[in-house]
mmCIF file of C-alpha atoms in Angstrom:
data_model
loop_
_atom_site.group_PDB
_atom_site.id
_atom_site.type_symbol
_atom_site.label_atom_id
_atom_site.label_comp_id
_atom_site.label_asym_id
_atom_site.label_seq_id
_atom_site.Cartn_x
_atom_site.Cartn_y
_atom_site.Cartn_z
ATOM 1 C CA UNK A 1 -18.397 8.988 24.711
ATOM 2 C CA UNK A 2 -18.690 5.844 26.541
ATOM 3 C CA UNK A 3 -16.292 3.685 27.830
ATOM 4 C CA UNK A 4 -18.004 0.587 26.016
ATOM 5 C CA UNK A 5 -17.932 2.847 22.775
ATOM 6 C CA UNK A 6 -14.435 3.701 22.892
ATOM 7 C CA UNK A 7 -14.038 -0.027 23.306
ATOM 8 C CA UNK A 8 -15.605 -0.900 20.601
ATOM 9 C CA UNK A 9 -13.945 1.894 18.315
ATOM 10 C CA UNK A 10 -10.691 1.135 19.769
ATOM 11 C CA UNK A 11 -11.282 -2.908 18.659
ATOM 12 C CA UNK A 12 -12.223 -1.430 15.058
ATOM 13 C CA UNK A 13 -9.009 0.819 14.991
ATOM 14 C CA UNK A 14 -6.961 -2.129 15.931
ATOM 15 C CA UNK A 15 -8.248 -4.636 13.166
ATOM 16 C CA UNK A 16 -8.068 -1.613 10.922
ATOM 17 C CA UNK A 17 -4.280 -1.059 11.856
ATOM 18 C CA UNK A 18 -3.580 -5.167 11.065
ATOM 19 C CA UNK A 19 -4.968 -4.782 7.910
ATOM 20 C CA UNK A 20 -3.172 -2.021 7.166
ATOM 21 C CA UNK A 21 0.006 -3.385 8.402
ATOM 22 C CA UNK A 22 -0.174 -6.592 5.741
ATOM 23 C CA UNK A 23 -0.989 -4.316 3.396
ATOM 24 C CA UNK A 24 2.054 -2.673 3.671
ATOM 25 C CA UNK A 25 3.719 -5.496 4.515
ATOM 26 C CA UNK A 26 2.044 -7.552 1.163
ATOM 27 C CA UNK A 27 1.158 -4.913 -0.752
ATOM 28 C CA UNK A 28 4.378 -4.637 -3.416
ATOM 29 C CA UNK A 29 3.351 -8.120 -4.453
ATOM 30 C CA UNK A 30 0.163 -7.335 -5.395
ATOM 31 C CA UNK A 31 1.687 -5.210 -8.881
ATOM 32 C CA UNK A 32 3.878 -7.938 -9.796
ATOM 33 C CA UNK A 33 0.801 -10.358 -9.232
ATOM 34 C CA UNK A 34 -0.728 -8.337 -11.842
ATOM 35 C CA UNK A 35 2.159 -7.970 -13.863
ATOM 36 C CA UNK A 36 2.927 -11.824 -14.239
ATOM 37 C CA UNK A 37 -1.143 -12.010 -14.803
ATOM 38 C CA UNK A 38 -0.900 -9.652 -17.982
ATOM 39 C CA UNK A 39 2.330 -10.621 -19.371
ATOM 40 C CA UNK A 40 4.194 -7.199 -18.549
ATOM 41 C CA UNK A 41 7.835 -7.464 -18.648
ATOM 42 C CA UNK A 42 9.127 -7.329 -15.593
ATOM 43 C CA UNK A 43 12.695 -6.333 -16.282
ATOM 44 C CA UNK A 44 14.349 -2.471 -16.939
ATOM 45 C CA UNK A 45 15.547 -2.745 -20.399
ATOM 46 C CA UNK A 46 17.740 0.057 -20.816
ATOM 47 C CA UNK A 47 18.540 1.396 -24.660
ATOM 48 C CA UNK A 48 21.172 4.275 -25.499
ATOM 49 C CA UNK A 49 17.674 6.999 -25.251
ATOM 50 C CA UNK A 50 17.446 5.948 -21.287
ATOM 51 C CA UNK A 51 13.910 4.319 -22.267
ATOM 52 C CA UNK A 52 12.163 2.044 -19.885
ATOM 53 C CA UNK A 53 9.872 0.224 -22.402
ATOM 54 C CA UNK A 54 6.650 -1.393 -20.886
ATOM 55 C CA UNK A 55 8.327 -1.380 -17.102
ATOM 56 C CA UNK A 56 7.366 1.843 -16.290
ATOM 57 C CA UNK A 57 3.674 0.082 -15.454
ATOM 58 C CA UNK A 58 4.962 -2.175 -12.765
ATOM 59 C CA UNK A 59 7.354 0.728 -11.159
ATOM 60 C CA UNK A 60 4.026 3.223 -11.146
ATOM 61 C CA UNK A 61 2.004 0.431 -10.066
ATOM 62 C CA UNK A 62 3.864 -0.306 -7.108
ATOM 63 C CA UNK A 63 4.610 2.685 -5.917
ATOM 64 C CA UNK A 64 0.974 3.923 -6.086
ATOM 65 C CA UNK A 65 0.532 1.020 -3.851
ATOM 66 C CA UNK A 66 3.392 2.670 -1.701
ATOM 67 C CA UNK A 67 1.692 5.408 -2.088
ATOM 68 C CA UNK A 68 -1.522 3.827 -0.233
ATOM 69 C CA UNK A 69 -0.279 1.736 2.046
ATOM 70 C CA UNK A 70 1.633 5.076 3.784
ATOM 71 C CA UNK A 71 -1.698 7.381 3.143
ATOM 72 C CA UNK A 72 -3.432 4.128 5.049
ATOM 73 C CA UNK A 73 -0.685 3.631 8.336
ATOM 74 C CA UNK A 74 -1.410 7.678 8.352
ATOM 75 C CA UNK A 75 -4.697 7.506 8.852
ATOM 76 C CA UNK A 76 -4.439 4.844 11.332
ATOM 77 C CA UNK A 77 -2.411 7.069 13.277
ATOM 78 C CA UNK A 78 -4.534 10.029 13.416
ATOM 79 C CA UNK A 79 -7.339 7.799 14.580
ATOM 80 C CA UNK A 80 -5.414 6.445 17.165
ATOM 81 C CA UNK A 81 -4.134 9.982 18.153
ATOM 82 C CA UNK A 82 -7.979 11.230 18.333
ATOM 83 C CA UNK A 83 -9.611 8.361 20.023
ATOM 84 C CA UNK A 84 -6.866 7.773 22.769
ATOM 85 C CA UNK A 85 -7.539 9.906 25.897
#
């Protein structure tokens, strides 16, 4: 590999990691976005049978996005761990 080409893949790693930096850094607003948007409750209602009602979908939602935005910072660190000499 070249040193021009390990420029270049070095500038696409970095905009990569940015991106992937705001999205962990925005990404928990993006399921209460959507929950406001559909009209989920938002709040834990608690009854005597420990239920969660409809709130369960914005606690999965955002921490599938959790979920991606560590599987994503991850990734940017392997390819930084390959590609650096």
């Amino acid at each position: 590999m070249t040193n021009i080409e390990r420029k270049h893949i070095s500038q696409r790693l970095a905009l990569f990691e940015r991106a992937a930096v705001l999205f962990e850094r925005f990404g928990p607003v993006v399921p209460v976005a959507i929950a406001f948007l559909n009209g989920w409750p938002t709040e834990v209602q608690l009854y005597p049978e420990w239920q969660l009602g409809e709130s369960w979908r914005l606690f999965l939602s955002a921490y599938l996005y959790w979920g991606a935005s560590y599987a994503l910072s991850r990734a940017v660190s392997f390819a930084k761990g390959s590609i650096v000499p």
